Coordinates of C-alpha atoms and ligand atoms in Angstrom, one line a residue:
X1 CA -0.2 0.0 0.4
X2 CA 1.8 2.5 -0.9
X3 CA 0.6 5.8 -1.0
X4 CA 0.9 8.9 -1.6
X5 CA -1.3 10.1 1.0
X6 CA -0.7 9.4 4.8
X7 CA -2.7 6.5 5.5
X8 CA -5.5 8.1 8.2
X9 CA -6.7 10.1 4.8
X10 CA -7.5 6.1 3.6
X11 CA -8.7 5.5 7.6
X12 CA -10.4 8.6 7.1
X13 CA -12.5 7.9 4.1
X14 CA -13.2 3.7 4.2
X15 CA -14.6 4.1 7.7
X16 CA -16.7 6.9 7.4
X17 CA -20.6 7.4 7.4
X18 CA -22.2 5.9 4.8
X19 CA -24.5 8.2 3.6
X20 CA -26.3 6.9 -0.4
X21 CA -28.9 10.1 -0.6
X22 CA -31.2 10.0 -4.0
X23 CA -31.7 13.0 -4.6
X24 CA -31.0 16.4 -6.9
X25 CA -26.9 15.8 -6.5
X26 CA -25.6 18.9 -3.8
X27 CA -22.9 21.1 -4.6
X28 CA -19.2 19.3 -3.8
X29 CA -19.0 21.8 -0.4
X30 CA -21.3 24.6 -1.1
X31 CA -19.2 27.8 0.3
X32 CA -21.1 28.6 3.6
X33 CA -23.4 31.8 3.9
X34 CA -22.2 34.9 5.3
X35 CA -23.5 33.9 8.9
X36 CA -26.0 35.1 10.2
X37 CA -26.3 35.8 14.0
X38 CA -26.8 33.3 16.1
X39 CA -27.6 34.2 19.5
X40 CA -25.6 33.5 22.9
X41 CA -26.5 33.2 26.7
X42 CA -24.3 36.5 28.2
X43 CA -22.0 33.8 30.1
X44 CA -21.1 31.7 26.9
X45 CA -20.2 34.9 25.5
X46 CA -18.7 36.8 28.7
X47 CA -17.3 33.2 28.2
X48 CA -15.2 34.0 24.7
X49 CA -14.8 36.7 25.0
X50 CA -12.1 35.8 28.0
X51 CA -10.3 32.9 26.5
X52 CA -9.3 35.4 23.6
X53 CA -11.4 33.5 21.6
X54 CA -12.7 36.2 19.5
X55 CA -11.8 37.4 17.3
X56 CA -13.7 41.2 17.2
X57 CA -16.4 41.9 19.4
X58 CA -18.9 45.1 19.1
X59 CA -21.3 46.8 21.4
X60 CA -24.0 49.0 19.8
X61 CA -27.0 50.3 20.7
X62 CA -28.7 53.3 23.0
X63 CA -27.5 53.1 27.3
X64 CA -29.8 49.9 28.5
X65 CA -30.5 48.2 25.6
X66 CA -26.8 47.7 24.9
X67 CA -26.0 44.3 22.3
X68 CA -22.6 42.5 22.4
X69 CA -21.5 41.1 18.6
X70 CA -18.2 38.8 18.3
X71 CA -17.0 37.0 15.9
X72 CA -15.9 33.0 17.1
X73 CA -14.4 30.6 14.9
X74 CA -16.4 31.8 11.2
X75 CA -19.3 32.8 13.2
X76 CA -21.6 36.0 14.7
X77 CA -23.4 35.5 18.2
X78 CA -24.4 38.3 19.4
X79 CA -25.8 38.9 23.1
X80 CA -28.6 41.7 24.9
X81 CA -26.8 43.2 27.7
X82 CA -29.8 45.6 29.0
X83 CA -28.0 46.9 32.8
X84 CA -24.4 49.1 33.1
X85 CA -23.1 46.1 34.8
X86 CA -22.9 43.7 32.2
X87 CA -21.7 46.2 29.4
X88 CA -18.7 46.9 32.6
X89 CA -18.3 43.1 32.8
X90 CA -18.4 42.8 28.0
X91 CA -14.7 45.4 28.9
X92 CA -13.3 43.5 31.7
X93 CA -13.2 39.9 29.2
X94 CA -12.6 41.4 26.4
X95 CA -9.6 43.3 28.0
X96 CA -8.5 40.3 29.7
X97 CA -9.1 38.5 26.1
X98 CA -7.1 41.0 24.0
X99 CA -10.0 41.2 22.2
X100 CA -10.6 43.8 20.3
X101 CA -13.5 45.4 21.3
X102 CA -15.6 48.1 19.0
X103 CA -17.6 50.3 19.8
X104 CA -20.8 51.7 17.6
X105 CA -22.1 55.3 18.8
X106 CA -25.8 55.0 18.9
X107 CA -27.3 56.4 16.6
X108 CA -28.2 60.7 17.6
X109 CA -32.7 60.8 17.6
X110 CA -33.6 62.5 13.9
X111 CA -33.1 66.7 14.3
X112 CA -35.3 68.3 11.7
X113 CA -33.7 68.3 8.2
X114 CA -31.1 71.8 7.8
X115 CA -33.3 73.9 5.6
X116 CA -30.9 73.8 1.5
X117 CA -28.8 77.5 2.1
X118 CA -31.5 79.8 -0.1
X119 CA -29.1 81.5 -2.6
X120 CA -27.0 84.0 -1.0
X121 CA -22.9 84.0 -1.4
X122 CA -23.1 80.3 -1.7
X123 CA -23.4 78.4 -4.6
X124 CA -23.2 74.6 -4.9
X125 CA -22.7 74.6 -8.5
X126 CA -20.2 76.7 -8.8
X127 CA -18.1 75.5 -5.7
X128 CA -18.1 71.8 -6.7
X129 CA -17.1 72.9 -10.3
X130 CA -14.1 75.0 -8.7
X131 CA -13.2 72.8 -5.4
X132 CA -14.7 69.3 -6.6
X133 CA -11.7 67.5 -8.2
X134 CA -9.1 68.3 -5.3
X135 CA -12.2 67.5 -2.6
X136 CA -11.8 64.2 -4.7
X137 CA -8.4 63.2 -4.5
X138 CA -8.0 64.0 -0.4
X139 CA -11.0 61.6 -0.1
X140 CA -9.0 59.0 -2.2
X141 CA -6.4 59.7 -0.4
X142 CA -8.0 59.6 3.0
X143 CA -9.5 56.2 2.3
X144 CA -6.2 54.7 0.4
X145 CA -4.6 55.6 3.5
X146 CA -7.5 54.1 5.8
X147 CA -7.9 50.6 3.9
X148 CA -3.4 50.3 4.2
X149 CA -3.5 51.3 7.8
X150 CA -7.1 48.3 7.9
X151 CA -4.8 45.9 6.4
X152 CA -1.6 46.0 7.6
X153 CA -1.6 47.2 10.8
X154 CA -5.0 47.2 12.7
X155 CA -6.6 43.8 11.6
X156 CA -3.3 42.3 12.9
X157 CA -1.7 44.8 15.6
X158 CA -3.9 43.0 18.4
X159 CA -2.6 39.8 17.2
X160 CA 0.6 40.7 18.1
X161 CA -0.8 40.3 21.4
X162 CA -0.4 37.5 23.3
X163 CA -3.4 35.6 25.4
X164 CA -3.7 34.2 28.7
X165 CA -4.8 30.4 27.2
X166 CA -7.4 29.5 29.6
X167 CA -6.9 26.4 27.9
X168 CA -6.1 22.8 29.8
X169 CA -4.4 18.8 29.1
X170 CA -7.6 17.6 31.0
X171 CA -9.5 19.6 28.4
X172 CA -7.8 18.5 25.3
X173 CA -8.8 14.4 25.9
X174 CA -7.4 11.0 23.6
X175 CA -4.3 12.4 23.4
X176 CA -2.1 9.2 25.6
X177 CA 0.2 8.3 22.6
X178 CA 1.1 12.3 23.4
X179 CA 1.0 13.1 25.7
X180 CA 5.0 12.8 27.2
X181 CA 5.6 14.8 24.9
X182 CA 3.5 17.6 25.3
X183 CA 3.7 17.8 29.2
X184 CA 7.7 18.2 28.2
X185 CA 7.5 21.5 26.2
X186 CA 4.9 22.8 28.8
X187 CA 7.2 22.1 31.6
X188 CA 10.9 23.5 29.4
X189 CA 8.4 27.0 29.3
X190 CA 8.1 26.4 33.4
X191 CA 11.2 25.5 34.4
X192 CA 13.9 25.7 31.0
X193 CA 16.6 25.1 34.1
X194 CA 15.5 21.8 35.4
X195 CA 16.4 21.4 31.4
X196 CA 19.1 23.1 31.0
X197 CA 21.3 21.5 34.2
X198 CA 21.1 18.6 33.1
X199 CA 22.6 20.2 28.6
X200 CA 19.3 19.9 26.8
X201 CA 19.2 21.1 24.1
X202 CA 14.8 22.8 23.9
X203 CA 12.9 21.9 21.6
X204 CA 12.3 25.8 19.2
X205 CA 10.1 24.0 17.0
X206 CA 7.0 21.9 17.7
X207 CA 5.0 20.5 13.7
X208 CA 1.6 20.0 14.5
X209 CA 0.1 17.7 12.1
X210 CA -3.2 15.0 11.5
X211 CA -5.9 16.0 9.7
X212 CA -8.3 19.1 10.6
X213 CA -10.4 19.2 13.9
X214 CA -8.2 17.0 15.8
X215 CA -6.9 19.6 18.4
X216 CA -3.9 20.7 17.4
X217 CA -5.3 24.2 17.8
X218 CA -6.1 23.2 20.7
X219 CA -3.2 20.9 22.6
X220 CA -1.1 24.8 21.7
X221 CA -3.5 26.6 24.0
X222 CA -3.2 23.7 26.2
X223 CA 0.5 23.9 26.5
X224 CA 0.3 27.6 26.6
X225 CA -2.1 26.9 29.4
X226 CA -0.6 24.5 31.2
X227 CA 3.0 27.0 31.5
X228 CA 1.0 29.2 32.7
X229 CA 3.0 31.9 29.9
X230 CA 1.4 34.3 26.8
X231 CA 0.5 32.2 23.8
X232 CA 0.7 34.4 20.6
X233 CA -1.3 33.8 17.4
X234 CA -1.8 33.9 13.9
X235 CA -2.5 31.9 10.7
X236 CA 0.7 31.0 8.1
X237 CA -2.4 33.1 5.6
X238 CA -2.1 36.4 7.3
X239 CA 1.1 35.9 6.3
X240 CA 0.4 35.6 2.1
X241 CA -2.6 38.0 1.8
X242 CA -1.0 41.2 2.1
X243 CA 0.2 43.8 -0.2
X244 CA 3.5 43.4 -1.1
X245 CA 6.6 43.2 1.5
X246 CA 3.7 42.9 4.6
X247 CA 3.4 39.3 5.7
X248 CA 7.5 39.3 6.3
X249 CA 6.8 42.3 8.2
X250 CA 3.9 41.3 10.9
X251 CA 6.1 38.1 10.7
X252 CA 8.6 39.9 12.0
X253 CA 6.2 42.1 14.6
X254 CA 5.4 38.7 15.7
X255 CA 8.5 37.1 16.9
X256 CA 9.5 41.1 18.2
X257 CA 6.5 40.7 20.4
X258 CA 6.6 36.8 22.0
X259 CA 10.5 36.9 22.6
X260 CA 9.3 40.6 24.5
X261 CA 6.7 38.8 26.3
X262 CA 9.1 35.1 27.1
X263 CA 8.6 32.6 28.8
X264 CA 5.8 32.8 25.3
X265 CA 4.6 30.8 22.8
X266 CA 4.1 31.7 19.6
X267 CA 1.5 29.0 17.9
X268 CA 1.0 29.4 13.9
X269 CA -2.1 27.8 13.2
X270 CA -1.9 26.4 9.2
X271 CA 1.4 26.9 9.1
X272 CA 1.5 25.6 4.7
X273 CA -0.1 28.2 3.7
X274 CA 3.4 30.7 3.6
X275 CA 6.0 27.8 4.1
X276 CA 5.0 25.3 2.0
X277 CA 7.9 24.4 -1.2
X278 CA 9.2 27.1 -3.0
X279 CA 8.7 26.9 -6.2
X280 CA 10.3 30.1 -8.1
X281 CA 6.8 30.3 -9.6
X282 CA 6.0 33.8 -10.6
X283 CA 3.3 35.2 -7.9
X284 CA 4.8 33.2 -5.5
X285 CA 7.3 36.0 -4.9
X286 CA 5.5 37.8 -1.7
X287 CA 4.6 34.0 -0.2
X288 CA 8.9 33.4 0.1
X289 CA 9.0 36.6 0.8
X290 CA 7.5 35.8 3.7
X291 CA 8.8 32.1 4.0
X292 CA 12.5 33.5 3.7
X293 CA 11.2 36.1 6.6
X294 CA 10.2 33.1 9.2
X295 CA 12.9 30.9 8.9
X296 CA 15.4 34.1 9.7
X297 CA 13.7 34.5 12.1
X298 CA 14.2 30.9 13.5
X299 CA 17.6 30.8 12.9
X300 CA 18.1 34.2 14.6
X301 CA 16.7 33.2 17.2
X302 CA 18.7 32.7 19.9
X303 CA 15.9 31.7 22.2
X304 CA 17.4 33.0 25.9
X305 CA 18.0 29.5 28.3
X306 CA 15.9 31.3 30.9
X307 CA 13.2 32.7 29.1
X308 CA 12.2 30.1 25.7
X309 CA 10.4 31.0 23.3
X310 CA 8.8 28.2 22.1
X311 CA 6.7 27.8 18.5
X312 CA 3.6 25.8 17.6
X313 CA 3.7 25.3 14.1
X314 CA 0.4 23.1 12.8
X315 CA -0.1 22.1 9.4
X316 CA -2.3 18.8 7.7
X317 CA 0.0 18.9 4.9
X318 CA 3.3 18.1 6.2
X319 CA 4.5 16.8 3.2
X320 CA 3.6 20.2 1.6
X321 CA 6.2 22.3 3.2
X322 CA 9.1 23.4 2.3
X323 CA 13.0 21.7 2.7
X324 CA 14.5 24.4 4.7
X325 CA 11.7 24.7 7.4
X326 CA 11.9 21.4 8.4
X327 CA 15.6 21.5 9.1
X328 CA 17.5 21.2 12.4
X329 CA 17.6 23.5 14.4
X330 CA 14.0 24.8 13.0
X331 CA 10.9 23.1 13.4
X332 CA 12.9 19.8 13.9
X333 CA 10.2 18.6 16.4
X334 CA 6.9 17.4 14.5
X335 CA 4.1 15.5 16.5
X336 CA 1.2 13.2 15.2
X337 CA -1.6 14.2 15.9
X338 CA -4.3 10.9 15.2
X339 CA -7.9 10.6 14.5
X340 CA -9.0 9.6 18.0
X341 CA -9.5 5.7 18.1
X342 CA -12.3 4.1 20.4
X343 CA -11.1 5.0 23.3
X344 CA -9.9 8.2 22.7
X345 CA -13.2 9.2 21.0
X346 CA -14.9 7.6 24.3
X347 CA -12.6 10.4 26.6
X348 CA -13.2 14.1 24.0
X349 CA -17.1 13.0 24.2
X350 CA -16.9 13.1 28.2
X351 CA -14.7 16.5 27.8
X352 CA -18.1 17.4 25.7
X353 CA -20.2 15.8 28.1
X354 CA -19.0 17.8 30.9
X355 CA -21.9 19.9 31.3
X356 CA -24.8 17.7 29.8
X357 CA -25.4 15.3 31.8
X358 CA -26.5 12.0 30.5
X359 CA -29.6 9.9 30.7
X360 CA -29.2 6.6 32.8
X361 CA -28.3 3.9 31.2
X362 CA -26.7 6.4 28.2
X363 CA -22.8 4.8 28.2
X364 CA -20.6 6.9 26.0
X365 CA -18.6 4.2 25.1
X366 CA -21.2 2.3 22.8
X367 CA -21.9 6.0 21.8
X368 CA -17.6 6.1 20.2
X369 CA -18.5 2.7 18.8
X370 CA -20.4 4.5 16.7
X371 CA -18.6 7.0 15.5
X372 CA -15.1 5.6 13.7
X373 CA -13.0 8.3 12.1
X374 CA -14.7 11.3 13.7
X375 CA -12.2 13.6 14.3
X376 CA -12.4 15.4 18.3
X377 CA -14.3 18.9 16.3
X378 CA -17.1 16.4 15.0
X379 CA -17.2 14.9 18.4
X380 CA -17.5 18.5 20.5
X381 CA -20.6 18.9 17.8
X382 CA -22.0 15.4 17.6
X383 CA -22.6 16.6 21.4
X384 CA -23.7 20.2 20.9
X385 CA -26.1 18.3 19.1
X386 CA -27.3 15.9 20.7
X387 CA -28.7 18.5 23.4
X388 CA -30.4 19.6 20.7
X389 CA -32.3 16.8 19.6
X390 CA -32.7 16.7 23.9
X391 CA -34.3 20.0 23.9
X392 CA -36.2 19.3 21.2
X393 CA -37.5 16.6 22.8
X394 CA -38.0 18.4 26.1
X395 CA -35.9 16.1 27.6
X396 CA -33.5 17.6 30.3
X397 CA -30.6 14.6 30.1
X398 CA -28.7 13.4 26.1
X399 CA -29.9 9.4 25.4
X400 CA -28.2 7.3 23.6
X401 CA -30.9 7.7 20.7
X402 CA -29.9 12.1 20.6
X403 CA -26.3 11.1 19.7
X404 CA -28.0 8.9 16.9
X405 CA -30.6 11.5 16.1
X406 CA -27.6 14.2 15.9
X407 CA -24.9 11.6 13.6
X408 CA -27.2 11.3 10.8
X409 CA -28.5 14.6 11.3
X410 CA -24.7 16.5 10.9
X411 CA -24.8 13.9 8.1
X412 CA -27.5 14.0 6.0
X413 CA -29.0 17.6 7.4
X414 CA -32.5 18.2 9.0
X415 CA -35.7 16.3 7.6
X416 CA -37.8 17.9 5.7
X417 CA -41.1 16.4 5.9
X418 CA -43.2 19.0 4.6
X419 CA -41.4 18.6 0.8
X420 CA -44.3 17.6 -1.0
X421 CA -43.6 13.9 -3.7
X422 CA -45.8 12.8 -6.3
X423 CA -46.2 8.6 -5.7
X424 CA -44.3 7.9 -9.2
X425 CA -41.1 10.0 -7.1
X426 CA -41.5 8.4 -3.5
X427 CA -41.7 4.3 -5.2
X428 CA -38.5 4.9 -7.4
X429 CA -37.3 6.3 -4.2
X430 CA -37.9 4.1 -2.4
X431 CA -37.1 1.5 -4.7
X432 CA -33.8 3.3 -5.0
X433 CA -32.8 3.5 -1.0
X434 CA -34.3 0.1 -0.7
X435 CA -31.3 -1.2 -3.3
X436 CA -28.9 0.5 -1.2
X437 CA -29.9 -1.0 2.2
X438 CA -30.5 -4.8 0.8
X439 CA -27.0 -4.8 -1.0
X440 CA -25.0 -3.4 2.0
X441 CA -27.7 -5.8 4.2
X442 CA -26.1 -9.2 2.0
X443 CA -22.8 -7.7 1.8
X444 CA -21.0 -8.8 5.0
X445 CA -18.0 -6.4 5.5
X446 CA -20.4 -2.4 4.4
X447 CA -21.1 -1.6 7.9
X448 CA -24.4 -2.3 8.9
X449 CA -27.6 0.3 7.7
X450 CA -28.9 2.1 10.1
X451 CA -31.5 4.4 9.3
X452 CA -34.4 3.9 4.8
X453 CA -35.7 6.8 5.0
X454 CA -38.2 8.1 1.8
X455 CA -38.2 11.7 3.3
X456 CA -36.4 14.7 2.0
X457 CA -33.3 15.1 3.7
X458 CA -30.9 17.6 2.6
X459 CA -31.0 18.0 -1.1
X460 CA -31.8 14.6 -1.0
X461 CA -35.6 12.3 -1.4
X462 CA -34.7 10.5 0.8
X463 CA -31.2 8.5 2.0
X464 CA -29.6 5.3 3.9
X465 CA -27.2 5.7 6.8
X466 CA -24.8 3.1 7.7
X467 CA -22.4 3.3 10.4
X468 CA -19.6 2.0 11.4
X469 CA -19.5 -0.2 14.3
X470 CA -15.0 -0.7 14.7
X471 CA -12.6 0.7 13.4
X472 CA -10.7 -0.5 10.8
X473 CA -7.2 1.0 9.6
X474 CA -6.5 -1.4 6.7
X475 CA -9.1 -2.2 3.6
X476 CA -9.2 -4.9 1.5
X477 CA -9.7 -5.3 -1.5
X478 CA -13.5 -7.4 -0.8
X479 CA -14.2 -4.4 1.4
X480 CA -13.7 -1.5 -0.5
X481 CA -15.5 -4.2 -4.1
X482 CA -18.4 -4.3 -1.1
X483 CA -18.6 -0.7 -1.0
X484 CA -18.6 -0.3 -4.5
X485 CA -22.0 -2.5 -4.7
X486 CA -23.9 -1.0 -2.5
X487 CA -23.2 2.5 -3.7
X488 CA -24.0 1.6 -7.1
X489 CA -27.4 -0.8 -5.4
X490 CA -29.9 2.2 -5.7
X491 CA -29.3 2.3 -9.6
X492 CA -29.2 -1.3 -10.0
X493 CA -33.2 -1.0 -8.5
X494 CA -34.0 1.1 -10.6
X495 CA -32.5 -0.8 -13.5
X496 CA -34.0 -3.2 -12.4
X497 CA -38.0 -2.3 -11.4
X498 CA -38.4 0.7 -13.5
X499 CA -35.9 -0.4 -16.5
X500 CA -34.7 3.9 -16.5
X501 CA -32.3 5.9 -14.7
X502 CA -32.7 8.7 -12.3
X503 CA -31.0 11.8 -12.2
X504 CA -31.0 10.6 -8.8
X505 CA -28.1 8.7 -8.9
X506 CA -25.2 11.2 -10.3
X507 CA -24.3 11.9 -6.5
X508 CA -23.4 7.8 -6.4
X509 CA -22.3 7.3 -8.9
X510 CA -19.9 10.1 -8.5
X511 CA -18.7 9.2 -5.0
X512 CA -18.1 4.8 -6.5
X513 CA -15.8 6.5 -9.0
X514 CA -14.4 8.9 -6.5
X515 CA -13.5 5.4 -4.8
X516 CA -12.9 3.9 -7.4
X517 CA -10.4 5.9 -8.8
X518 CA -8.6 5.8 -5.3
X519 CA -8.2 1.4 -5.6
X520 CA -6.8 2.1 -8.8
X521 CA -4.4 5.0 -8.0
X522 CA -3.5 4.8 -4.1
X523 CA -3.3 1.1 -3.2
X524 CA -3.3 -0.9 -5.9
X525 CA -6.1 -2.7 -6.2
X526 CA -7.2 -2.5 -9.7
X527 CA -7.0 -5.7 -10.8
X528 CA -7.3 -8.2 -8.1
X529 CA -3.8 -9.6 -7.7
X530 CA 0.0 -8.1 -8.5
X531 CA -0.8 -4.9 -10.2
X532 CA 1.1 -1.7 -8.7
X533 CA -1.6 1.6 -8.4
X534 CA -1.2 3.3 -11.8
X535 CA -1.9 7.3 -11.6
X536 CA -2.3 9.9 -14.2
X537 CA 1.2 10.7 -13.8
X538 CA 2.5 7.7 -15.2
X539 CA 3.2 9.0 -18.2
X540 CA 1.3 8.2 -21.7
X541 CA -1.7 6.5 -21.1
X542 CA -2.1 7.2 -17.8
X543 CA -4.7 9.3 -17.0
X544 CA -7.2 6.7 -19.6
X545 CA -4.6 3.6 -17.6
X546 CA -7.2 5.1 -14.3
X547 CA -9.9 6.0 -16.2
X548 CA -10.6 2.6 -17.7
X549 CA -9.3 0.5 -15.0
X550 CA -11.7 2.8 -12.1
X551 CA -14.8 2.7 -14.5
X552 CA -13.9 -1.5 -14.7
X553 CA -14.4 -1.9 -11.5
X554 CA -17.8 0.7 -10.8
X555 CA -19.2 -1.1 -13.8
X556 CA -18.3 -4.8 -12.0
X557 CA -19.9 -4.1 -8.9
X558 CA -23.2 -2.5 -10.5
X559 CA -23.2 -5.6 -12.3
X560 CA -22.7 -6.9 -9.2
X561 CA -25.6 -5.4 -7.1
X562 CA -27.9 -5.8 -10.0
X563 CA -27.7 -9.8 -9.2
X564 CA -27.9 -9.4 -5.4
X565 CA -31.0 -7.4 -5.6
X566 CA -32.9 -9.8 -9.1
X567 CA -31.8 -13.0 -7.0
X568 CA -33.4 -10.7 -3.7
X569 CA -36.7 -9.6 -6.2
X570 CA -39.5 -10.8 -4.6
X571 CA -37.7 -9.8 -0.7
X572 CA -36.8 -5.8 -2.9
X573 CA -40.7 -5.5 -3.7
X574 CA -41.8 -6.8 0.0
X575 CA -39.7 -4.8 1.8
X576 CA -39.6 -1.0 -0.5
X577 CA -43.5 -1.2 0.2
X578 CA -43.3 -1.8 3.6
X579 CA -40.9 1.4 3.4
X580 CA -43.3 3.2 1.4
X581 CA -45.7 2.7 3.7
X582 CA -43.5 3.5 6.7
X583 CA -41.5 6.5 5.7
X584 CA -38.5 5.5 7.8
X585 CA -37.3 2.2 8.6
X586 CA -34.3 1.4 11.1
X587 CA -32.1 -1.0 11.8
X588 CA -34.0 -3.9 14.0
X589 CA -37.1 -3.3 11.2
X590 CA -34.6 -4.3 8.6
X591 CA -33.5 -6.7 10.1
X592 CA -37.6 -8.5 10.6
X593 CA -37.7 -7.8 7.1
X594 CA -34.4 -8.9 5.6
X595 CA -32.7 -11.8 7.9
X596 CA -30.0 -12.4 9.5
X597 CA -27.1 -10.2 7.6
X598 CA -24.8 -13.0 6.2
X599 CA -21.5 -13.1 8.3
X600 CA -18.2 -12.1 7.6
X601 CA -16.1 -14.4 8.4
X602 CA -12.9 -13.6 9.2
X603 CA -9.3 -13.5 7.2
X604 CA -7.4 -16.7 8.5
X605 CA -4.3 -17.6 6.2
X606 CA -5.8 -20.7 3.7
X607 CA -3.3 -23.7 5.7
X608 CA -1.8 -22.8 8.8
X609 CA 1.9 -22.3 9.0
X610 CA 4.2 -25.5 10.1
X611 CA 5.9 -25.1 13.5
X612 CA 8.6 -27.1 13.7
X613 CA 9.1 -29.1 16.7
Ligands
ADP1 P1 -7.3 21.5 14.3 O1 -6.9 22.9 15.1 O2 -6.8 20.1 14.9 O3 -7.9 21.2 13.2 P2 -8.6 22.3 16.9 O4 -8.1 22.8 17.9 O5 -9.8 22.9 15.6 O6 -8.6 21.4 15.7 O7 -9.8 21.5 17.2 C1 -11.7 22.2 17.5 C2 -12.2 21.5 18.2 O8 -12.7 20.3 18.6 C3 -11.7 21.8 19.4 O9 -11.9 23.6 20.0 C4 -12.3 20.8 20.5 O10 -13.3 21.6 21.2 C5 -12.6 20.1 19.9 N1 -11.3 19.0 19.6 C6 -11.0 18.3 18.9 N2 -10.1 17.9 19.7 C7 -9.9 17.4 21.4 C8 -9.8 16.8 21.5 N3 -8.4 16.0 21.2 N4 -10.2 16.2 22.8 C9 -10.9 17.7 23.6 N5 -11.9 18.0 22.4 C10 -11.4 18.5 21.2
ZN2 ZN1 -28.4 6.4 -4.0
MG3 MG1 -6.2 24.0 13.7

């Protein structure tokens, strides 16, 4: 398995929730609309400010009716501050967290319109003709000056100031494998002499790498929080998306500030934005100038042994970093932050349900079991969504069912029961989804089907959801083939029953095609035995070779699915009718309808090895 991508990516793809939907294919990752303000409790807003977790904040409105608006984590949050004491607290919290706080003046009550000058000494037309050009020029100059300040100074200015991190290692769960390494960095910061006495080289640059949402930023904050030192942070993109020369300046300003405040943690998020490989391509000059500055700062960093600055950086594309950046003396330590395994997921869920009481009998271990492939950020979102589910049901504690529903909602969006479909459409959808479900049920290496619906959800008209029950770190060719067959089950059912194709299977086809291509390109699974991985870069014929083999895999999967359904056509009719009547069938209903699943059998060597006595 000489994949070019790291193995975790493979695991994530193969273990993630399989969601097969019939409907208008959704535009991949549609850009999120500009955020609408979400009301939050005052306590939460103040916490965010004090922890420095907000990017900016604004107070607006007349006194007695002040609104606080925050930007945090890409969202806009608001809360009302009806009492002056609350306004004071907000100001104090913004100070503590070093969040730039703006106040927009309440508008003065509209005054009576000033009467227009009636004749006399001043003629506006003449005035404009004579002075207009000059005024325009002055205004333009003022604007340009303002814009430059916005881009260069003001927006970045606050970042050069550190925050006091309130995050602790206990807030980062499931990190047993790397706990010693990160604890040591915190120790170095809080007691450098101890390391110096034994002649240990203090770490200077450490790269945290791993999939998005695995807690890299959280860890960096925790290191600063545990050591009780100031936390400076910036994102790599802040150094490249600016006017010429500014990126390098910002880097210098940040390092200078950190050195002054040492001991300190300096954190650069998404360092690949600035630290990617040099290409020398036209237009990359600005980025490379910033990278040079970063290298200089790392080298010129004569860390005062008594007051060290540790530079932490994170990326999810470590292989793309410029080799100069990871050379000895620069970012020469790496800590891999992996996707959490089952045990780690349980611990992370524990952290995020601290303030959300569980119903008696609800075990987080069970939630951990069906969330294979999810990162810490996904689990945090899941707990939040589960709390919403409980609230919707008018309950004060979280049940296992809340987590299941939350997962399905996160995977496919809210169900839209109000959307009306014609009877013909509903029948098509029922057969299509049941096709997925039956092929999945009869393919032992597919994850068990959790729920099938003919309820519109997100862009889809119905969905089939399969959830993993265990972590898998290795996919066999057979796993992939059965998964492909399940993806093609919808289309196969349509053609078998209606001798017709619908546009709704387009998403399934695209998804199947992607998996097939990965099998060919990365996994060396294009053909049964010895063929190595091939890729479009393999010279002439590479792309066609990949395409031809992938198409063959999808075609075979379709035939496999269709064959299975043809052999179980009676079951398909019966189950589709039940689905139409019930709108949604759960795992237990499916077992009752379809019977027990064939067992997967363990992978065993064909012949036991003979051990010599
Ligand atoms: P990354 O920087 O790796 O993309 P973040 O640190 O930004 O991930 O994680 C986003 C959020 O997900 C965190 O603020 C936290 O709520 C949650 N989270 C991620 N990993 C963990 C973890 N190991 N333990 C607890 N919470 C986590
Ligand atoms: Zn489908
Ligand atoms: Mg991050």
